Amino acid sequence: AFGAVETTRPRRLVVIFQRGAADGLNIVIPHAERQYYAMRPSINIPKKAVLDLDGFFGLHPSLAAFQPLWQQRHLAVVHAAGSPDPTRSHFDAQDFMETGTPGLKAPEDGWLNRSLRSLGEAHSPFRAIALGATLPRILKGSQPAVAMANINQFAVDGRNPKTSVAANAFEAMYDQSSDSVLHATGEETFEAVKMLKSADLAKYRPANGANYPKGRFGDSLRQLAQLIKANLGVQVAFADIGGWDHHVNEGAVDGQLGNVLRDFSQSLAALWTDLGDLGEDTVIVTMSEFGRTARENGNRGTDHGHANVMFVLGGPVRGGKVYGQWPGLDQSQLYEGRDLALTTDFRQVIKEALAKHMGNTNLAQVFPGYVSQPSRVLNFM
């Protein structure tokens, strides 16, 4: 009986992409690793400034908003994670992480779209949403998905559907569906969209004292919370945040990286706070196309690297722990003599979230050709 009750609550997966290759070594700092300080004389985060997690790793001080989530054991860290493909091209690496097929350019569809095939029939056009002007590669595919940069602009006029691209997409979805439930909810969905359209975002009051930073990312997550709380059947969602490509003057405690980390963490913490009880059924996973060089460059920045750090936040997450095998930063331990080596494939993280949280059993369809090694299972849920 308890199981039956649990399954009636809809579950959600939210994917956040840090576009530009975030510097994982200055985000979750291996402050007990002497090589870290030797390789980054001007951009290291001093021990006294690091927000310690477990005596070895600590958070950048601009991630202070993550501290309560860690202490409440809702936030987990996976270090030395990412795509195994060696490319250092932003475009190719992002592509590989969105298609879920590192090194293979063939797939047109994204893994988040493929994951929907195994999650039952769609009953809501809001089932898969991207917060942005265009649908990202990760959500392209056979399953209907919708992109919206702004709820207010997401206009659907029931009397004249030609007035809106979104309306046409919705109409096509209804026409293609043989699912009577989808047809039945069509009118309700149009009503819901009208409600969203007429709702003034400025009047929306986030719950529980949640405070979203001003700016694109904070706005995206604020709107995502609105959509989830409006009970529109959101199952998967995607948002991205740029500004991570710091080849010059990256900064240490203060500076470019610190600024984007503050926006990143405060926005995610606000989403978590705003969702309240709905957070118990939500898992948020963050990723970036690759990490950055272990050593700082001559411009007090870092160049394109390999492994990185991922965050997992959610109700069912076994947080308060750093997962994955740490490869070390000695010269012999670096990938190609310059980068943090990869010990966790990002697909392993997603696989566990899809299987254990979303109940997706057809993972070979989501990540074709990927076979995870039993020794690499993380058990963060």
mmCIF file of C-alpha atoms in Angstrom:
data_model
loop_
_atom_site.group_PDB
_atom_site.id
_atom_site.type_symbol
_atom_site.label_atom_id
_atom_site.label_comp_id
_atom_site.label_asym_id
_atom_site.label_seq_id
_atom_site.Cartn_x
_atom_site.Cartn_y
_atom_site.Cartn_z
ATOM 1 C CA ALA A 1 0.000 0.000 0.000
ATOM 2 C CA PHE A 2 2.846 2.369 0.813
ATOM 3 C CA GLY A 3 4.376 1.745 -2.630
ATOM 4 C CA ALA A 4 1.088 2.558 -4.326
ATOM 5 C CA VAL A 5 0.874 5.861 -2.494
ATOM 6 C CA GLU A 6 4.421 6.803 -3.484
ATOM 7 C CA THR A 7 3.916 6.117 -7.190
ATOM 8 C CA THR A 8 0.895 8.415 -7.384
ATOM 9 C CA ARG A 9 3.136 11.423 -6.794
ATOM 10 C CA PRO A 10 4.614 12.602 -10.100
ATOM 11 C CA ARG A 11 8.397 12.647 -10.252
ATOM 12 C CA ARG A 12 10.557 15.133 -12.084
ATOM 13 C CA LEU A 13 14.099 15.317 -13.449
ATOM 14 C CA VAL A 14 15.649 18.740 -14.060
ATOM 15 C CA VAL A 15 18.902 19.019 -16.034
ATOM 16 C CA ILE A 16 21.078 22.129 -15.763
ATOM 17 C CA PHE A 17 23.860 22.709 -18.311
ATOM 18 C CA GLN A 18 26.772 24.997 -17.441
ATOM 19 C CA ARG A 19 27.762 26.042 -20.961
ATOM 20 C CA GLY A 20 31.367 27.094 -21.493
ATOM 21 C CA ALA A 21 33.283 24.448 -19.495
ATOM 22 C CA ALA A 22 33.153 25.220 -15.789
ATOM 23 C CA ASP A 23 36.325 24.974 -13.700
ATOM 24 C CA GLY A 24 35.452 22.036 -11.454
ATOM 25 C CA LEU A 25 38.695 22.303 -9.468
ATOM 26 C CA ASN A 26 37.758 25.800 -8.288
ATOM 27 C CA ILE A 27 34.094 24.886 -7.754
ATOM 28 C CA VAL A 28 34.566 21.879 -5.479
ATOM 29 C CA ILE A 29 38.134 22.374 -4.311
ATOM 30 C CA PRO A 30 40.399 19.478 -3.279
ATOM 31 C CA HIS A 31 41.870 21.671 -0.549
ATOM 32 C CA ALA A 32 43.779 18.784 1.074
ATOM 33 C CA GLU A 33 45.626 18.180 -2.224
ATOM 34 C CA ARG A 34 48.959 20.058 -2.036
ATOM 35 C CA GLN A 35 49.353 19.901 -5.836
ATOM 36 C CA TYR A 36 46.212 21.992 -6.227
ATOM 37 C CA TYR A 37 47.921 24.967 -4.573
ATOM 38 C CA ALA A 38 51.198 24.377 -6.398
ATOM 39 C CA MET A 39 49.523 24.389 -9.827
ATOM 40 C CA ARG A 40 47.333 27.437 -9.210
ATOM 41 C CA PRO A 41 49.505 30.061 -7.500
ATOM 42 C CA SER A 42 47.294 33.057 -8.343
ATOM 43 C CA ILE A 43 43.787 31.589 -8.757
ATOM 44 C CA ASN A 44 43.620 29.020 -5.931
ATOM 45 C CA ILE A 45 40.981 29.313 -3.233
ATOM 46 C CA PRO A 46 42.870 29.684 0.084
ATOM 47 C CA LYS A 47 42.118 27.026 2.688
ATOM 48 C CA LYS A 48 40.694 29.590 5.071
ATOM 49 C CA ALA A 49 38.153 30.706 2.430
ATOM 50 C CA VAL A 50 37.027 27.219 1.345
ATOM 51 C CA LEU A 51 33.657 26.043 2.694
ATOM 52 C CA ASP A 52 34.780 22.628 3.913
ATOM 53 C CA LEU A 53 32.646 19.600 3.068
ATOM 54 C CA ASP A 54 34.508 16.549 4.357
ATOM 55 C CA GLY A 55 38.063 17.518 5.268
ATOM 56 C CA PHE A 56 39.356 16.917 1.734
ATOM 57 C CA PHE A 57 36.906 18.740 -0.531
ATOM 58 C CA GLY A 58 35.248 22.097 -0.020
ATOM 59 C CA LEU A 59 32.989 24.524 -1.850
ATOM 60 C CA HIS A 60 34.009 27.813 -3.432
ATOM 61 C CA PRO A 61 32.879 30.574 -1.022
ATOM 62 C CA SER A 62 30.424 31.866 -3.655
ATOM 63 C CA LEU A 63 28.534 28.565 -3.243
ATOM 64 C CA ALA A 64 27.444 29.447 0.297
ATOM 65 C CA ALA A 65 23.807 28.929 -0.779
ATOM 66 C CA PHE A 66 24.637 25.219 -1.231
ATOM 67 C CA GLN A 67 25.855 24.753 2.352
ATOM 68 C CA PRO A 68 22.406 24.226 3.947
ATOM 69 C CA LEU A 69 21.458 21.792 1.157
ATOM 70 C CA TRP A 70 24.627 19.806 1.871
ATOM 71 C CA GLN A 71 24.010 19.835 5.608
ATOM 72 C CA GLN A 72 20.398 18.701 5.083
ATOM 73 C CA ARG A 73 21.796 15.885 2.911
ATOM 74 C CA HIS A 74 19.836 16.907 -0.159
ATOM 75 C CA LEU A 75 22.951 17.846 -2.166
ATOM 76 C CA ALA A 76 25.552 15.376 -3.437
ATOM 77 C CA VAL A 77 28.752 15.998 -5.401
ATOM 78 C CA VAL A 78 30.235 13.743 -8.089
ATOM 79 C CA HIS A 79 33.826 14.744 -8.810
ATOM 80 C CA ALA A 80 36.113 13.749 -11.699
ATOM 81 C CA ALA A 81 32.985 13.199 -13.820
ATOM 82 C CA GLY A 82 32.047 14.030 -17.396
ATOM 83 C CA SER A 83 32.245 12.800 -20.963
ATOM 84 C CA PRO A 84 35.005 10.308 -21.799
ATOM 85 C CA ASP A 85 35.497 11.810 -25.257
ATOM 86 C CA PRO A 86 38.826 13.693 -25.454
ATOM 87 C CA THR A 87 37.544 16.641 -27.502
ATOM 88 C CA ARG A 88 38.249 20.127 -26.225
ATOM 89 C CA SER A 89 35.776 21.738 -28.624
ATOM 90 C CA HIS A 90 32.865 23.401 -26.802
ATOM 91 C CA PHE A 91 30.481 22.657 -29.658
ATOM 92 C CA ASP A 92 31.367 18.978 -30.053
ATOM 93 C CA ALA A 93 31.538 18.284 -26.324
ATOM 94 C CA GLN A 94 28.158 19.900 -25.636
ATOM 95 C CA ASP A 95 26.713 17.965 -28.552
ATOM 96 C CA PHE A 96 28.047 14.662 -27.206
ATOM 97 C CA MET A 97 26.674 15.326 -23.729
ATOM 98 C CA GLU A 98 23.267 16.276 -25.104
ATOM 99 C CA THR A 99 22.959 13.315 -27.473
ATOM 100 C CA GLY A 100 24.416 11.014 -24.815
ATOM 101 C CA THR A 101 26.774 9.414 -27.316
ATOM 102 C CA PRO A 102 30.317 10.728 -26.692
ATOM 103 C CA GLY A 103 32.466 10.481 -29.806
ATOM 104 C CA LEU A 104 29.492 9.671 -32.049
ATOM 105 C CA LYS A 105 27.881 12.398 -34.119
ATOM 106 C CA ALA A 106 25.162 10.256 -35.679
ATOM 107 C CA PRO A 107 22.178 10.679 -33.331
ATOM 108 C CA GLU A 108 19.888 13.588 -34.101
ATOM 109 C CA ASP A 109 17.895 13.185 -30.918
ATOM 110 C CA GLY A 110 18.869 13.959 -27.337
ATOM 111 C CA TRP A 111 19.055 11.547 -24.421
ATOM 112 C CA LEU A 112 16.514 13.484 -22.339
ATOM 113 C CA ASN A 113 13.985 13.135 -25.166
ATOM 114 C CA ARG A 114 14.767 9.416 -25.548
ATOM 115 C CA SER A 115 14.259 8.918 -21.825
ATOM 116 C CA LEU A 116 10.609 9.923 -22.234
ATOM 117 C CA ARG A 117 9.841 6.928 -24.449
ATOM 118 C CA SER A 118 10.039 4.621 -21.457
ATOM 119 C CA LEU A 119 8.038 6.815 -19.099
ATOM 120 C CA GLY A 120 4.542 6.040 -20.392
ATOM 121 C CA GLU A 121 2.285 8.042 -22.681
ATOM 122 C CA ALA A 122 2.385 11.811 -22.583
ATOM 123 C CA HIS A 123 -0.672 13.375 -20.994
ATOM 124 C CA SER A 124 0.562 16.950 -21.036
ATOM 125 C CA PRO A 125 2.236 19.196 -23.603
ATOM 126 C CA PHE A 126 4.223 20.520 -20.644
ATOM 127 C CA ARG A 127 5.717 17.091 -20.017
ATOM 128 C CA ALA A 128 9.130 18.125 -21.402
ATOM 129 C CA ILE A 129 10.141 21.772 -21.268
ATOM 130 C CA ALA A 130 13.235 23.820 -21.959
ATOM 131 C CA LEU A 131 13.586 27.269 -20.447
ATOM 132 C CA GLY A 132 14.953 29.143 -23.434
ATOM 133 C CA ALA A 133 14.084 30.532 -26.861
ATOM 134 C CA THR A 134 14.950 27.378 -28.814
ATOM 135 C CA LEU A 135 14.683 23.677 -28.118
ATOM 136 C CA PRO A 136 18.149 22.353 -27.162
ATOM 137 C CA ARG A 137 19.617 19.207 -28.712
ATOM 138 C CA ILE A 138 19.082 17.274 -25.473
ATOM 139 C CA LEU A 139 15.264 17.551 -25.889
ATOM 140 C CA LYS A 140 15.013 17.048 -29.661
ATOM 141 C CA GLY A 141 13.509 13.777 -30.833
ATOM 142 C CA SER A 142 10.310 11.807 -31.322
ATOM 143 C CA GLN A 143 8.698 12.872 -28.046
ATOM 144 C CA PRO A 144 6.930 16.251 -27.936
ATOM 145 C CA ALA A 145 8.879 18.923 -26.073
ATOM 146 C CA VAL A 146 8.427 22.646 -25.818
ATOM 147 C CA ALA A 147 10.808 25.595 -25.394
ATOM 148 C CA MET A 148 9.739 28.806 -23.719
ATOM 149 C CA ALA A 149 11.928 31.777 -22.929
ATOM 150 C CA ASN A 150 9.153 33.560 -21.092
ATOM 151 C CA ILE A 151 5.814 32.272 -19.838
ATOM 152 C CA ASN A 152 4.139 35.593 -20.657
ATOM 153 C CA GLN A 153 5.221 35.346 -24.286
ATOM 154 C CA PHE A 154 4.170 31.729 -24.573
ATOM 155 C CA ALA A 155 0.942 32.731 -26.285
ATOM 156 C CA VAL A 156 -1.646 30.197 -27.271
ATOM 157 C CA ASP A 157 -4.827 31.592 -28.755
ATOM 158 C CA GLY A 158 -7.472 28.885 -28.915
ATOM 159 C CA ARG A 159 -9.573 30.750 -31.510
ATOM 160 C CA ASN A 160 -6.718 31.496 -33.859
ATOM 161 C CA PRO A 161 -3.900 28.970 -33.416
ATOM 162 C CA LYS A 162 -2.016 30.387 -36.401
ATOM 163 C CA THR A 163 -1.098 33.391 -34.288
ATOM 164 C CA SER A 164 1.408 31.375 -32.346
ATOM 165 C CA VAL A 165 4.183 28.925 -33.122
ATOM 166 C CA ALA A 166 3.526 27.355 -29.755
ATOM 167 C CA ALA A 167 -0.138 26.905 -30.591
ATOM 168 C CA ASN A 168 0.730 25.127 -33.821
ATOM 169 C CA ALA A 169 3.064 22.807 -31.951
ATOM 170 C CA PHE A 170 0.331 22.062 -29.435
ATOM 171 C CA GLU A 171 -2.249 21.447 -32.177
ATOM 172 C CA ALA A 172 0.104 19.060 -33.967
ATOM 173 C CA MET A 173 0.633 17.198 -30.738
ATOM 174 C CA TYR A 174 -3.112 16.701 -30.293
ATOM 175 C CA ASP A 175 -3.622 15.679 -33.926
ATOM 176 C CA GLN A 176 -0.906 13.034 -33.795
ATOM 177 C CA SER A 177 -2.091 11.566 -30.548
ATOM 178 C CA SER A 178 -4.429 8.607 -30.453
ATOM 179 C CA ASP A 179 -4.500 8.995 -26.701
ATOM 180 C CA SER A 180 -7.994 10.019 -25.641
ATOM 181 C CA VAL A 181 -6.642 11.419 -22.392
ATOM 182 C CA LEU A 182 -4.420 13.835 -24.284
ATOM 183 C CA HIS A 183 -7.355 14.955 -26.425
ATOM 184 C CA ALA A 184 -9.472 15.301 -23.318
ATOM 185 C CA THR A 185 -6.909 17.487 -21.577
ATOM 186 C CA GLY A 186 -6.328 19.648 -24.644
ATOM 187 C CA GLU A 187 -8.866 22.264 -23.650
ATOM 188 C CA GLU A 188 -7.600 22.313 -20.077
ATOM 189 C CA THR A 189 -4.058 22.818 -21.309
ATOM 190 C CA PHE A 190 -5.062 25.765 -23.463
ATOM 191 C CA GLU A 191 -6.843 27.190 -20.426
ATOM 192 C CA ALA A 192 -3.713 26.630 -18.342
ATOM 193 C CA VAL A 193 -1.578 28.400 -20.921
ATOM 194 C CA LYS A 194 -3.987 31.317 -20.961
ATOM 195 C CA MET A 195 -3.739 31.459 -17.192
ATOM 196 C CA LEU A 196 0.044 31.474 -17.410
ATOM 197 C CA LYS A 197 -0.089 34.111 -20.111
ATOM 198 C CA SER A 198 -2.311 36.373 -18.047
ATOM 199 C CA ALA A 199 -0.358 35.805 -14.846
ATOM 200 C CA ASP A 200 2.006 38.701 -14.326
ATOM 201 C CA LEU A 201 5.409 37.249 -13.481
ATOM 202 C CA ALA A 202 6.213 40.330 -11.453
ATOM 203 C CA LYS A 203 3.311 39.454 -9.153
ATOM 204 C CA TYR A 204 4.443 35.870 -8.629
ATOM 205 C CA ARG A 205 5.574 35.417 -5.057
ATOM 206 C CA PRO A 206 7.971 32.510 -4.538
ATOM 207 C CA ALA A 207 7.138 30.399 -1.506
ATOM 208 C CA ASN A 208 9.071 29.819 1.716
ATOM 209 C CA GLY A 209 11.091 33.026 1.386
ATOM 210 C CA ALA A 210 12.833 31.846 -1.809
ATOM 211 C CA ASN A 211 14.821 34.671 -3.373
ATOM 212 C CA TYR A 212 15.811 34.263 -7.034
ATOM 213 C CA PRO A 213 18.732 36.373 -8.284
ATOM 214 C CA LYS A 214 17.903 38.831 -11.054
ATOM 215 C CA GLY A 215 19.070 37.695 -14.474
ATOM 216 C CA ARG A 216 18.398 35.049 -17.096
ATOM 217 C CA PHE A 217 19.172 31.942 -15.025
ATOM 218 C CA GLY A 218 17.270 33.070 -11.949
ATOM 219 C CA ASP A 219 14.302 34.004 -14.163
ATOM 220 C CA SER A 220 14.421 30.592 -15.860
ATOM 221 C CA LEU A 221 14.302 28.700 -12.573
ATOM 222 C CA ARG A 222 11.624 30.988 -11.162
ATOM 223 C CA GLN A 223 9.443 30.213 -14.189
ATOM 224 C CA LEU A 224 10.236 26.519 -13.893
ATOM 225 C CA ALA A 225 8.970 26.587 -10.309
ATOM 226 C CA GLN A 226 5.766 28.253 -11.517
ATOM 227 C CA LEU A 227 5.200 25.570 -14.149
ATOM 228 C CA ILE A 228 5.859 22.744 -11.693
ATOM 229 C CA LYS A 229 3.643 24.285 -9.024
ATOM 230 C CA ALA A 230 0.836 24.870 -11.557
ATOM 231 C CA ASN A 231 0.544 21.068 -11.749
ATOM 232 C CA LEU A 232 0.864 20.956 -15.545
ATOM 233 C CA GLY A 233 2.484 17.527 -15.673
ATOM 234 C CA VAL A 234 6.144 18.569 -16.030
ATOM 235 C CA GLN A 235 8.285 15.388 -16.047
ATOM 236 C CA VAL A 236 11.605 16.597 -17.415
ATOM 237 C CA ALA A 237 12.961 20.125 -17.682
ATOM 238 C CA PHE A 238 16.135 21.742 -18.972
ATOM 239 C CA ALA A 239 17.806 25.084 -18.336
ATOM 240 C CA ASP A 240 21.289 26.373 -19.050
ATOM 241 C CA ILE A 241 23.619 29.044 -17.754
ATOM 242 C CA GLY A 242 26.586 30.482 -19.652
ATOM 243 C CA GLY A 243 29.652 32.449 -18.611
ATOM 244 C CA TRP A 244 32.083 29.670 -17.599
ATOM 245 C CA ASP A 245 34.860 30.007 -20.200
ATOM 246 C CA HIS A 246 37.527 31.792 -18.172
ATOM 247 C CA HIS A 247 40.764 31.749 -20.158
ATOM 248 C CA VAL A 248 41.764 35.160 -18.769
ATOM 249 C CA ASN A 249 41.488 36.552 -15.215
ATOM 250 C CA GLU A 250 39.283 33.796 -13.840
ATOM 251 C CA GLY A 251 39.591 35.164 -10.341
ATOM 252 C CA ALA A 252 39.940 33.266 -7.093
ATOM 253 C CA VAL A 253 37.637 34.027 -4.149
ATOM 254 C CA ASP A 254 36.339 37.056 -6.067
ATOM 255 C CA GLY A 255 36.090 37.598 -9.803
ATOM 256 C CA GLN A 256 34.445 36.099 -12.868
ATOM 257 C CA LEU A 257 34.050 32.536 -11.607
ATOM 258 C CA GLY A 258 32.864 33.679 -8.189
ATOM 259 C CA ASN A 259 30.194 35.871 -9.769
ATOM 260 C CA VAL A 260 28.708 33.149 -11.973
ATOM 261 C CA LEU A 261 28.885 30.621 -9.116
ATOM 262 C CA ARG A 262 26.881 32.973 -6.903
ATOM 263 C CA ASP A 263 24.172 33.282 -9.565
ATOM 264 C CA PHE A 264 24.249 29.516 -10.189
ATOM 265 C CA SER A 265 23.983 28.426 -6.562
ATOM 266 C CA GLN A 266 21.559 31.097 -5.363
ATOM 267 C CA SER A 267 19.203 30.363 -8.273
ATOM 268 C CA LEU A 268 19.241 26.607 -7.629
ATOM 269 C CA ALA A 269 18.836 27.088 -3.879
ATOM 270 C CA ALA A 270 15.877 29.404 -4.551
ATOM 271 C CA LEU A 271 14.251 26.803 -6.812
ATOM 272 C CA TRP A 272 14.698 24.145 -4.143
ATOM 273 C CA THR A 273 13.252 26.400 -1.438
ATOM 274 C CA ASP A 274 10.378 27.558 -3.647
ATOM 275 C CA LEU A 275 9.331 23.991 -4.520
ATOM 276 C CA GLY A 276 8.907 23.092 -0.861
ATOM 277 C CA ASP A 277 7.303 19.649 -0.544
ATOM 278 C CA LEU A 278 7.449 19.179 -4.341
ATOM 279 C CA GLY A 279 11.236 19.021 -3.992
ATOM 280 C CA GLU A 280 10.841 15.578 -2.443
ATOM 281 C CA ASP A 281 9.828 14.284 -5.889
ATOM 282 C CA THR A 282 12.379 16.322 -7.835
ATOM 283 C CA VAL A 283 15.986 15.535 -8.784
ATOM 284 C CA ILE A 284 18.233 18.215 -10.308
ATOM 285 C CA VAL A 285 21.471 17.230 -12.077
ATOM 286 C CA THR A 286 24.103 19.723 -13.247
ATOM 287 C CA MET A 287 26.725 19.206 -15.950
ATOM 288 C CA SER A 288 29.252 21.053 -18.098
ATOM 289 C CA GLU A 289 30.879 19.957 -21.370
ATOM 290 C CA PHE A 290 34.353 19.451 -19.871
ATOM 291 C CA GLY A 291 36.527 20.789 -17.090
ATOM 292 C CA ARG A 292 39.605 22.984 -17.286
ATOM 293 C CA THR A 293 43.350 22.527 -17.042
ATOM 294 C CA ALA A 294 44.724 21.603 -13.636
ATOM 295 C CA ARG A 295 47.350 24.332 -13.966
ATOM 296 C CA GLU A 296 46.491 27.970 -14.400
ATOM 297 C CA ASN A 297 47.715 29.524 -17.655
ATOM 298 C CA GLY A 298 49.835 32.641 -18.189
ATOM 299 C CA ASN A 299 46.751 34.863 -18.162
ATOM 300 C CA ARG A 300 45.555 33.906 -14.677
ATOM 301 C CA GLY A 301 42.890 31.743 -16.227
ATOM 302 C CA THR A 302 42.484 28.110 -17.250
ATOM 303 C CA ASP A 303 42.199 26.386 -20.609
ATOM 304 C CA HIS A 304 39.984 23.574 -21.879
ATOM 305 C CA GLY A 305 40.419 20.385 -19.888
ATOM 306 C CA HIS A 306 38.742 17.034 -19.279
ATOM 307 C CA ALA A 307 36.953 15.811 -16.120
ATOM 308 C CA ASN A 308 34.736 18.084 -14.064
ATOM 309 C CA VAL A 309 32.302 18.168 -11.159
ATOM 310 C CA MET A 310 28.551 17.441 -11.170
ATOM 311 C CA PHE A 311 25.968 18.304 -8.520
ATOM 312 C CA VAL A 312 22.875 16.226 -7.748
ATOM 313 C CA LEU A 313 20.147 17.859 -5.668
ATOM 314 C CA GLY A 314 16.832 16.363 -4.632
ATOM 315 C CA GLY A 315 14.524 14.737 -2.135
ATOM 316 C CA PRO A 316 15.638 11.133 -2.755
ATOM 317 C CA VAL A 317 19.352 12.022 -3.044
ATOM 318 C CA ARG A 318 21.741 10.629 -0.418
ATOM 319 C CA GLY A 319 23.442 13.956 -0.021
ATOM 320 C CA GLY A 320 26.176 15.292 2.204
ATOM 321 C CA LYS A 321 28.733 13.161 0.390
ATOM 322 C CA VAL A 322 31.253 13.459 -2.456
ATOM 323 C CA TYR A 323 30.871 10.470 -4.794
ATOM 324 C CA GLY A 324 33.254 8.986 -7.348
ATOM 325 C CA GLN A 325 36.897 7.960 -7.230
ATOM 326 C CA TRP A 326 39.362 10.817 -6.864
ATOM 327 C CA PRO A 327 42.195 10.351 -9.403
ATOM 328 C CA GLY A 328 44.665 12.762 -7.787
ATOM 329 C CA LEU A 329 46.544 15.748 -9.176
ATOM 330 C CA ASP A 330 50.131 14.483 -9.281
ATOM 331 C CA GLN A 331 51.715 14.818 -12.714
ATOM 332 C CA SER A 332 51.478 11.072 -13.377
ATOM 333 C CA GLN A 333 47.775 11.081 -12.449
ATOM 334 C CA LEU A 334 46.706 13.856 -14.809
ATOM 335 C CA TYR A 335 44.927 13.111 -18.090
ATOM 336 C CA GLU A 336 47.387 13.765 -20.944
ATOM 337 C CA GLY A 337 49.658 15.335 -18.334
ATOM 338 C CA ARG A 338 47.451 18.411 -17.973
ATOM 339 C CA ASP A 339 43.858 17.706 -16.882
ATOM 340 C CA LEU A 340 41.888 16.105 -14.076
ATOM 341 C CA ALA A 341 41.368 12.470 -15.117
ATOM 342 C CA LEU A 342 37.848 11.112 -15.533
ATOM 343 C CA THR A 343 36.655 8.329 -13.230
ATOM 344 C CA THR A 344 32.851 8.687 -13.592
ATOM 345 C CA ASP A 345 31.079 8.816 -16.953
ATOM 346 C CA PHE A 346 28.300 11.427 -16.773
ATOM 347 C CA ARG A 347 25.939 8.781 -18.190
ATOM 348 C CA GLN A 348 26.381 6.756 -14.996
ATOM 349 C CA VAL A 349 25.036 9.667 -12.956
ATOM 350 C CA ILE A 350 22.064 10.148 -15.287
ATOM 351 C CA LYS A 351 21.429 6.408 -15.474
ATOM 352 C CA GLU A 352 21.062 6.107 -11.720
ATOM 353 C CA ALA A 353 18.757 9.138 -11.580
ATOM 354 C CA LEU A 354 16.584 7.796 -14.408
ATOM 355 C CA ALA A 355 16.389 4.262 -13.019
ATOM 356 C CA LYS A 356 16.014 4.946 -9.316
ATOM 357 C CA HIS A 357 14.044 8.178 -9.402
ATOM 358 C CA MET A 358 12.082 8.177 -12.670
ATOM 359 C CA GLY A 359 11.613 4.399 -12.851
ATOM 360 C CA ASN A 360 13.069 4.232 -16.357
ATOM 361 C CA THR A 361 14.150 0.652 -17.038
ATOM 362 C CA ASN A 362 15.023 0.928 -20.735
ATOM 363 C CA LEU A 363 18.391 2.614 -20.292
ATOM 364 C CA ALA A 364 19.957 0.935 -23.329
ATOM 365 C CA GLN A 365 17.570 3.038 -25.414
ATOM 366 C CA VAL A 366 18.533 6.215 -23.587
ATOM 367 C CA PHE A 367 22.303 5.627 -23.865
ATOM 368 C CA PRO A 368 22.876 3.205 -26.761
ATOM 369 C CA GLY A 369 26.204 1.395 -26.548
ATOM 370 C CA TYR A 370 26.933 2.464 -22.991
ATOM 371 C CA VAL A 371 27.600 -0.307 -20.502
ATOM 372 C CA SER A 372 28.320 0.813 -16.962
ATOM 373 C CA GLN A 373 30.833 -1.094 -14.884
ATOM 374 C CA PRO A 374 29.512 -2.431 -11.561
ATOM 375 C CA SER A 375 32.543 -0.939 -9.790
ATOM 376 C CA ARG A 376 31.497 2.507 -11.034
ATOM 377 C CA VAL A 377 27.961 2.452 -9.579
ATOM 378 C CA LEU A 378 27.672 5.447 -7.256
ATOM 379 C CA ASN A 379 24.487 4.724 -5.248
ATOM 380 C CA PHE A 380 23.800 8.400 -4.592
ATOM 381 C CA MET A 381 20.096 7.527 -4.405
#
